Amino acid sequence: MKFNLFKKKEEEAVVAAEPTGATTMTMAPAQAVVSTVVDTSGSNNTEISKNDMFEEIKSKFLNEIDKIPLPPWALIAIAVVAALLILTCCLCIIKKCCCKKKKNKKGKKGKDGFNMKNMQGGEKHQDDDDDEGETGLTEEEKEEEEKEEEKLGKLQYSIDYDFENAKLTVGILQAADLISMDSGGTSDPYVKVHLLPDKKKKYDTKVHKKTLNPVFNESFVFKVPYEELGGKTLIMSVYDYDRFSKHDIIGEVKIPMNTIDLGQPIEEWKDLESAEKEEPEKLGDICISLRYVPTAGKLTVCILEAKNLKKMDACGLSDPYVKIQLLQGGKRLKKKKTTVKKNTLNPYYNESFSFEIPLEQMQKILVAVTVFDYDKIGKNDAIGKIFVGSKATGLGLKHWSDMLSNPRRPIAQWHPLQQEEDIDGQLAGLAAKK
């Protein structure tokens, strides 16, 4: 009985425990529901707060825009321009990146690309492309380089030194394949020979007309002690002769004398090189006075003085004198000359020379004035030359016109000296026109 009672109590206790567990089980979902409700309300609150913040920022932005003293259309225009600028910048960046990628790909193909064409000689073509890429020259620049590298021709010469008599003999034998300088496809070549730094002694060969392969066979002798030869440079310049204008240089050969062996005669060919453009050499100035008396038909030319003449002697001075020539139609009518002034570059003459010329002939007359360096041995070298007359230009024409407009009055004028060959070319051109 006791056992049954205890058993019943245990069963009741078990049964009584079940409802409490049930109640707990039923309460748990309720708590979950409450928590979910709380969570939902929290998320709604955050969304509301974000919206409020956005609205607040928007309102502030609009308020700031309203404060700007510009109409709405101006603001819109500024925004559009800014957007376009940003867009173009982006496009440029993208384009540069794409170009770089393409170049890299091409480079990789050129280096890594290996096929049968490369085996059969395609590598040469690839090397050419690489060279072009490295130089980066345009077609125009390449053409200019080709022109610069164009062959000017070649010159055959000989050099022989006589140690006993201290004589250097330079032979100009022939030239070949010269470039054409005239419109007819030919040239009129001749060669100038001189030893630098001494420019006083220059030798010219004969002019060979209308040929690109002239044969000269001429020799020239320079008296130079062997001790002085090492500091000199032999220059052989090939020119194209032009009767009516300045002679054009075709090319030249430079030989420093300390680079050759004079123990035995030398005979060889050398390619012509383009001559360096030298600044016009200053030859000096001369002051002359012109006076014409129409009633007597008398022209007086007075050589007053010269200054800053070119040094022609080894001592750094010159022995200048002046020659006056009266020309008409390319023919020399009369000539006169001054006295020689020794060892000076600034001679003073004040010597007058008169010529009888009728007034009707004054428009046809030219007066050429040449300054020479007197040399006891050899030819007298011209320092410079000018001419005046109605057919002259520049100072020559102005001086002549001033003289004619002021009869019986001496008119003095300084004239810069020019190269003799340049003036002779101008005079020949004037004579040919007539």
Coordinates of C-alpha atoms in Angstrom, one line a residue:
M1 CA 0.0 0.0 0.0
K2 CA 2.7 2.3 0.9
F3 CA 4.4 1.3 -2.3
N4 CA 1.4 2.2 -4.3
L5 CA 0.9 5.5 -2.6
F6 CA 4.4 6.5 -3.3
K7 CA 4.0 5.4 -6.9
K8 CA 0.8 7.5 -7.2
K9 CA 2.6 10.5 -5.7
E10 CA 5.5 10.2 -8.2
E11 CA 3.0 9.9 -11.0
E12 CA 1.2 13.0 -9.8
A13 CA 4.4 14.8 -9.5
V14 CA 5.3 13.8 -13.0
V15 CA 1.9 14.8 -14.3
A16 CA 2.1 18.1 -12.4
A17 CA 5.5 18.8 -13.9
E18 CA 4.2 18.4 -17.4
P19 CA 1.8 21.4 -17.3
T20 CA 4.6 23.7 -16.1
G21 CA 6.9 22.6 -19.0
A22 CA 4.0 23.2 -21.3
T23 CA 3.5 26.6 -20.1
T24 CA 7.2 27.4 -20.6
M25 CA 7.0 26.0 -24.0
T26 CA 4.1 28.1 -24.9
M27 CA 5.7 31.3 -23.5
A28 CA 8.9 31.0 -25.6
P29 CA 7.3 31.9 -28.9
A30 CA 5.7 34.9 -27.3
Q31 CA 9.1 36.2 -26.3
A32 CA 10.4 35.7 -29.8
V33 CA 7.5 37.6 -31.3
V34 CA 8.1 40.5 -28.9
S35 CA 11.7 40.6 -29.8
T36 CA 11.0 40.6 -33.5
V37 CA 8.6 43.4 -33.1
V38 CA 11.2 45.3 -31.2
D39 CA 13.8 44.7 -33.9
T40 CA 11.4 45.8 -36.7
S41 CA 10.6 49.0 -34.9
G42 CA 14.4 49.7 -34.5
S43 CA 15.1 49.2 -38.2
N44 CA 12.2 51.5 -39.1
N45 CA 13.6 54.1 -36.8
T46 CA 17.0 54.0 -38.5
E47 CA 15.4 54.2 -42.0
I48 CA 13.5 57.2 -40.8
S49 CA 16.6 58.8 -39.4
K50 CA 18.5 58.3 -42.7
N51 CA 15.7 59.8 -44.7
D52 CA 15.6 62.7 -42.3
M53 CA 19.4 63.2 -42.7
F54 CA 19.1 63.1 -46.5
E55 CA 16.3 65.6 -46.5
E56 CA 18.3 67.8 -44.2
I57 CA 21.4 67.7 -46.5
K58 CA 19.3 68.3 -49.5
S59 CA 17.6 71.3 -48.0
K60 CA 20.9 72.7 -46.9
F61 CA 22.4 72.2 -50.4
L62 CA 19.4 73.9 -52.0
N63 CA 19.6 76.8 -49.5
E64 CA 23.3 77.2 -50.4
I65 CA 22.5 77.3 -54.1
D66 CA 19.8 79.8 -53.5
K67 CA 22.4 82.0 -51.8
I68 CA 24.6 82.1 -55.0
P69 CA 23.9 85.3 -57.0
L70 CA 23.5 83.5 -60.3
P71 CA 20.4 82.6 -62.3
P72 CA 19.4 78.9 -62.6
W73 CA 20.3 78.7 -66.2
A74 CA 23.9 79.9 -65.5
L75 CA 24.3 77.2 -62.8
I76 CA 23.1 74.6 -65.3
A77 CA 25.5 75.8 -67.9
I78 CA 28.4 75.7 -65.5
A79 CA 27.5 72.2 -64.5
V80 CA 27.3 71.1 -68.1
V81 CA 30.7 72.6 -69.0
A82 CA 32.3 70.9 -65.9
A83 CA 30.7 67.6 -66.9
L84 CA 32.1 67.9 -70.5
L85 CA 35.6 68.7 -69.2
I86 CA 35.6 65.7 -66.9
L87 CA 34.3 63.5 -69.8
T88 CA 37.0 64.7 -72.2
C89 CA 39.7 64.2 -69.6
C90 CA 38.5 60.6 -69.0
L91 CA 38.5 60.0 -72.8
C92 CA 42.0 61.3 -73.2
I93 CA 43.3 59.1 -70.3
I94 CA 41.5 56.0 -71.8
K95 CA 43.0 56.8 -75.3
K96 CA 46.5 57.1 -73.9
C97 CA 46.2 53.8 -72.0
C98 CA 44.9 52.1 -75.1
C99 CA 47.7 53.4 -77.3
K100 CA 50.4 52.3 -74.8
K101 CA 48.8 48.8 -74.7
K102 CA 48.9 48.6 -78.5
K103 CA 52.5 49.7 -78.7
N104 CA 53.5 47.2 -76.0
K105 CA 51.7 44.5 -78.0
K106 CA 53.4 45.5 -81.2
G107 CA 56.8 45.4 -79.4
K108 CA 56.1 42.0 -77.9
K109 CA 55.1 40.7 -81.4
G110 CA 58.3 42.2 -82.9
K111 CA 60.5 40.6 -80.2
D112 CA 58.7 37.3 -79.5
G113 CA 57.0 36.7 -82.8
F114 CA 59.0 33.9 -84.4
N115 CA 58.0 32.4 -87.7
M116 CA 59.3 31.0 -90.9
K117 CA 59.6 34.5 -92.5
N118 CA 62.0 35.5 -89.7
M119 CA 64.0 32.4 -90.4
Q120 CA 64.2 33.2 -94.1
G121 CA 65.3 36.8 -93.7
G122 CA 62.3 38.5 -92.1
E123 CA 64.6 39.4 -89.2
K124 CA 66.3 42.1 -91.3
H125 CA 63.0 43.8 -91.9
Q126 CA 62.3 43.6 -88.2
D127 CA 65.6 45.2 -87.4
D128 CA 64.8 48.0 -89.8
D129 CA 61.5 48.7 -88.0
D130 CA 63.4 48.7 -84.7
D131 CA 65.9 51.2 -86.1
E132 CA 63.0 53.5 -87.3
G133 CA 61.4 53.3 -83.9
E134 CA 64.6 54.2 -82.1
T135 CA 65.4 57.2 -84.3
G136 CA 61.8 58.4 -84.3
L137 CA 62.4 60.6 -87.5
T138 CA 59.6 61.7 -89.7
E139 CA 59.7 61.2 -93.5
E140 CA 60.6 64.9 -94.0
E141 CA 63.5 64.7 -91.6
K142 CA 64.7 61.5 -93.3
E143 CA 64.6 63.2 -96.7
E144 CA 66.7 66.1 -95.3
E145 CA 69.2 63.7 -93.9
E146 CA 69.4 62.0 -97.3
K147 CA 70.0 65.3 -99.0
E148 CA 72.8 66.1 -96.5
E149 CA 74.4 62.7 -97.1
E150 CA 74.1 63.3 -100.9
K151 CA 77.5 62.8 -102.5
L152 CA 79.0 66.0 -103.8
G153 CA 81.7 64.3 -106.0
K154 CA 85.3 63.5 -105.5
L155 CA 88.7 65.1 -106.2
Q156 CA 92.0 63.5 -107.2
Y157 CA 95.1 65.4 -106.0
S158 CA 98.8 65.0 -105.3
I159 CA 101.1 66.4 -102.6
D160 CA 104.9 66.4 -102.8
Y161 CA 107.3 68.3 -100.5
D162 CA 110.9 69.3 -101.5
F163 CA 112.9 69.3 -98.3
E164 CA 116.0 70.9 -99.9
N165 CA 114.1 73.9 -101.2
A166 CA 111.3 74.0 -98.6
K167 CA 108.6 73.8 -101.3
L168 CA 105.2 72.2 -101.1
T169 CA 103.8 71.2 -104.5
V170 CA 100.0 70.6 -104.6
G171 CA 98.6 69.0 -107.8
I172 CA 95.0 69.3 -108.8
L173 CA 94.6 66.4 -111.2
Q174 CA 90.8 65.8 -111.8
A175 CA 87.4 65.7 -110.3
A176 CA 84.6 63.2 -110.9
D177 CA 80.8 62.8 -110.3
L178 CA 80.3 66.4 -109.3
I179 CA 76.8 67.5 -108.5
S180 CA 75.1 69.8 -111.1
M181 CA 74.8 73.4 -110.1
D182 CA 73.4 74.9 -113.3
S183 CA 69.9 74.5 -114.7
G184 CA 71.2 72.5 -117.7
G185 CA 72.3 69.7 -115.4
T186 CA 76.0 70.6 -115.6
S187 CA 78.5 72.8 -113.8
D188 CA 81.5 75.1 -114.6
P189 CA 83.9 73.8 -112.0
Y190 CA 87.3 75.2 -110.9
V191 CA 89.4 74.6 -107.8
K192 CA 90.8 77.1 -105.3
V193 CA 93.9 76.0 -103.3
H194 CA 95.3 77.7 -100.2
L195 CA 97.0 76.9 -96.9
L196 CA 95.3 78.0 -93.7
P197 CA 95.8 80.1 -91.7
D198 CA 97.5 82.1 -94.4
K199 CA 94.7 83.3 -96.7
K200 CA 96.8 85.7 -98.7
K201 CA 98.1 83.2 -101.2
K202 CA 95.3 81.5 -103.1
Y203 CA 95.6 79.7 -106.4
D204 CA 92.8 79.0 -108.9
T205 CA 92.7 76.4 -111.6
K206 CA 91.2 77.1 -115.0
V207 CA 87.4 77.0 -115.4
H208 CA 86.1 73.9 -117.2
K209 CA 82.8 74.7 -118.9
K210 CA 79.7 72.4 -118.7
T211 CA 81.2 69.3 -117.2
L212 CA 80.8 67.2 -114.1
N213 CA 84.1 65.3 -114.6
P214 CA 86.8 68.0 -115.3
V215 CA 90.5 67.1 -115.8
F216 CA 92.7 69.9 -114.5
N217 CA 96.3 68.6 -114.3
E218 CA 97.6 71.8 -112.7
S219 CA 100.1 72.2 -109.9
F220 CA 100.8 75.0 -107.4
V221 CA 103.8 75.7 -105.2
F222 CA 103.9 77.0 -101.7
K223 CA 107.2 78.1 -100.1
V224 CA 106.8 76.8 -96.5
P225 CA 109.6 75.7 -94.1
Y226 CA 109.1 72.2 -92.9
E227 CA 109.0 73.4 -89.2
E228 CA 105.9 75.5 -90.0
L229 CA 104.0 72.9 -92.0
G230 CA 102.6 71.1 -88.9
G231 CA 100.3 74.0 -88.0
K232 CA 98.9 74.5 -91.5
T233 CA 95.8 73.0 -93.2
L234 CA 95.6 72.4 -97.0
I235 CA 92.2 73.5 -98.4
M236 CA 91.1 72.5 -101.9
S237 CA 87.7 73.9 -102.7
V238 CA 85.7 73.1 -105.8
Y239 CA 83.5 76.0 -107.1
D240 CA 81.0 76.4 -109.8
Y241 CA 81.8 79.5 -111.9
D242 CA 79.0 82.0 -112.5
R243 CA 79.6 84.9 -114.7
F244 CA 76.9 87.2 -113.4
S245 CA 76.7 86.3 -109.7
K246 CA 78.7 84.9 -106.8
H247 CA 80.4 81.6 -107.4
D248 CA 78.8 78.7 -105.6
I249 CA 81.0 76.2 -103.7
I250 CA 80.3 72.6 -104.5
G251 CA 82.5 71.0 -101.8
E252 CA 86.0 70.9 -100.4
V253 CA 88.8 68.7 -99.1
K254 CA 90.6 69.6 -95.9
I255 CA 93.9 68.0 -95.1
P256 CA 95.7 69.0 -91.8
M257 CA 99.4 68.8 -92.7
N258 CA 100.4 67.2 -89.4
T259 CA 98.3 64.1 -90.3
I260 CA 100.1 63.1 -93.5
D261 CA 103.6 61.6 -94.2
L262 CA 105.6 63.9 -96.5
G263 CA 108.4 61.4 -96.8
Q264 CA 107.1 60.2 -100.1
P265 CA 104.7 61.7 -102.8
I266 CA 101.0 61.3 -102.2
E267 CA 98.4 60.8 -104.9
E268 CA 94.8 59.9 -104.0
W269 CA 91.1 60.4 -104.4
K270 CA 88.9 61.9 -101.7
D271 CA 85.2 62.6 -101.4
L272 CA 84.2 66.2 -101.3
E273 CA 82.7 67.4 -98.0
S274 CA 80.1 70.2 -97.6
A275 CA 81.9 73.5 -96.8
E276 CA 81.2 75.2 -93.6
K277 CA 79.3 78.5 -93.9
E278 CA 81.7 81.2 -92.9
E279 CA 80.6 84.6 -91.8
P280 CA 81.3 87.4 -94.3
E281 CA 84.9 88.4 -93.9
K282 CA 85.4 92.1 -92.9
L283 CA 87.7 93.7 -95.5
G284 CA 87.7 97.3 -94.3
D285 CA 86.2 100.6 -95.5
I286 CA 87.2 103.3 -97.9
C287 CA 86.3 106.9 -98.0
I288 CA 86.1 108.6 -101.4
S289 CA 84.9 112.0 -102.6
L290 CA 83.1 112.7 -105.9
R291 CA 82.8 116.0 -107.7
Y292 CA 81.3 116.8 -111.1
V293 CA 81.4 120.1 -112.9
P294 CA 78.7 119.9 -115.7
T295 CA 79.9 123.0 -117.6
A296 CA 83.5 121.7 -117.9
G297 CA 82.5 118.0 -118.2
K298 CA 85.0 117.1 -115.5
L299 CA 84.6 114.3 -112.9
T300 CA 87.0 114.4 -109.9
V301 CA 87.5 111.3 -107.8
C302 CA 89.4 111.9 -104.5
I303 CA 90.7 108.9 -102.5
L304 CA 90.7 110.2 -99.0
E305 CA 91.5 107.3 -96.7
A306 CA 90.8 103.7 -95.7
K307 CA 90.4 102.0 -92.3
N308 CA 90.4 98.5 -90.7
L309 CA 91.8 96.9 -93.8
K310 CA 92.3 93.1 -93.9
K311 CA 95.7 91.9 -92.8
M312 CA 97.5 90.6 -95.8
D313 CA 101.1 90.2 -94.7
A314 CA 102.7 87.8 -92.3
C315 CA 103.5 90.6 -89.9
G316 CA 99.8 91.4 -89.5
L317 CA 99.8 94.5 -91.7
S318 CA 99.4 95.5 -95.4
D319 CA 101.0 97.7 -98.0
P320 CA 97.8 99.1 -99.5
Y321 CA 97.3 101.2 -102.6
V322 CA 94.1 102.1 -104.6
K323 CA 93.3 101.6 -108.3
I324 CA 90.5 103.6 -110.0
Q325 CA 89.0 102.4 -113.2
L326 CA 86.6 104.3 -115.5
L327 CA 84.2 101.8 -117.2
Q328 CA 81.6 102.0 -119.9
G329 CA 79.6 99.1 -121.3
G330 CA 82.0 96.6 -119.6
K331 CA 85.1 98.2 -121.2
R332 CA 87.8 100.0 -119.3
L333 CA 88.3 103.6 -120.6
K334 CA 90.9 104.8 -118.2
K335 CA 92.7 103.7 -115.0
K336 CA 94.8 105.5 -112.3
K337 CA 96.3 104.5 -109.0
T338 CA 97.5 106.0 -105.7
T339 CA 100.8 105.7 -104.0
V340 CA 101.6 102.7 -101.8
K341 CA 101.3 103.2 -98.0
K342 CA 103.7 100.8 -96.2
N343 CA 102.9 98.7 -93.2
T344 CA 99.4 100.1 -92.3
L345 CA 95.8 99.0 -92.1
N346 CA 94.5 102.6 -91.9
P347 CA 96.2 104.5 -94.8
Y348 CA 95.6 108.2 -95.5
Y349 CA 95.9 109.3 -99.2
N350 CA 94.0 112.5 -100.0
E351 CA 94.9 112.0 -103.7
S352 CA 92.6 113.3 -106.5
F353 CA 92.2 112.1 -110.1
S354 CA 90.2 113.9 -112.8
F355 CA 88.4 112.5 -115.8
E356 CA 86.8 114.4 -118.7
I357 CA 83.3 113.1 -119.2
P358 CA 80.5 114.9 -121.1
L359 CA 77.2 115.3 -119.2
E360 CA 75.3 113.1 -121.7
Q361 CA 77.8 110.2 -120.9
M362 CA 77.4 110.4 -117.1
Q363 CA 74.5 108.0 -117.0
K364 CA 76.6 105.3 -118.8
I365 CA 79.8 105.6 -116.7
L366 CA 80.8 103.5 -113.8
V367 CA 83.8 104.1 -111.5
A368 CA 85.4 101.0 -109.9
V369 CA 87.7 101.5 -106.9
T370 CA 89.9 98.6 -105.8
V371 CA 92.2 98.4 -102.8
F372 CA 95.3 96.2 -103.4
D373 CA 98.1 94.9 -101.1
Y374 CA 101.4 95.7 -102.8
D375 CA 103.9 92.7 -102.9
K376 CA 107.4 93.0 -104.2
I377 CA 107.5 89.4 -105.2
G378 CA 104.5 87.9 -107.0
K379 CA 101.1 89.2 -107.8
N380 CA 99.5 92.1 -105.9
D381 CA 96.4 90.8 -104.0
A382 CA 93.1 92.6 -104.0
I383 CA 91.8 93.4 -100.5
G384 CA 88.4 94.6 -101.6
K385 CA 86.5 96.5 -104.2
I386 CA 83.5 98.9 -104.7
F387 CA 81.9 100.7 -107.6
V388 CA 79.7 103.8 -108.0
G389 CA 77.5 104.9 -110.9
S390 CA 73.9 105.3 -112.1
K391 CA 73.6 101.5 -112.5
A392 CA 75.0 100.7 -109.0
T393 CA 72.9 99.8 -106.0
G394 CA 72.9 100.9 -102.3
L395 CA 75.5 103.3 -101.3
G396 CA 77.1 103.3 -104.7
L397 CA 74.0 104.6 -106.4
K398 CA 73.2 107.1 -103.5
H399 CA 76.7 108.6 -103.6
W400 CA 76.5 109.1 -107.4
S401 CA 73.0 110.6 -107.2
D402 CA 74.1 113.0 -104.5
M403 CA 77.1 114.1 -106.6
L404 CA 74.9 114.8 -109.6
S405 CA 72.3 116.7 -107.6
N406 CA 75.0 118.9 -106.1
P407 CA 77.2 120.1 -109.0
R408 CA 80.6 121.6 -108.3
R409 CA 80.5 120.4 -104.7
P410 CA 82.7 117.5 -103.5
I411 CA 80.5 114.8 -101.8
A412 CA 82.4 112.4 -99.5
Q413 CA 81.1 108.9 -98.5
W414 CA 82.4 105.8 -96.7
H415 CA 81.9 102.5 -98.5
P416 CA 82.4 99.0 -97.1
L417 CA 84.8 97.0 -99.2
Q418 CA 83.5 93.8 -100.9
Q419 CA 85.1 90.7 -102.4
E420 CA 86.6 91.5 -105.8
E421 CA 85.0 88.5 -107.5
D422 CA 81.6 89.6 -106.2
I423 CA 81.9 93.1 -107.7
D424 CA 83.4 91.7 -110.9
G425 CA 80.3 89.5 -111.2
Q426 CA 78.0 92.4 -110.7
L427 CA 79.8 94.5 -113.3
A428 CA 79.8 91.6 -115.8
G429 CA 76.0 91.2 -115.3
L430 CA 75.4 95.0 -115.9
A431 CA 77.5 94.8 -119.1
A432 CA 75.6 91.8 -120.3
K433 CA 72.2 93.5 -119.8
K434 CA 73.3 96.2 -122.2

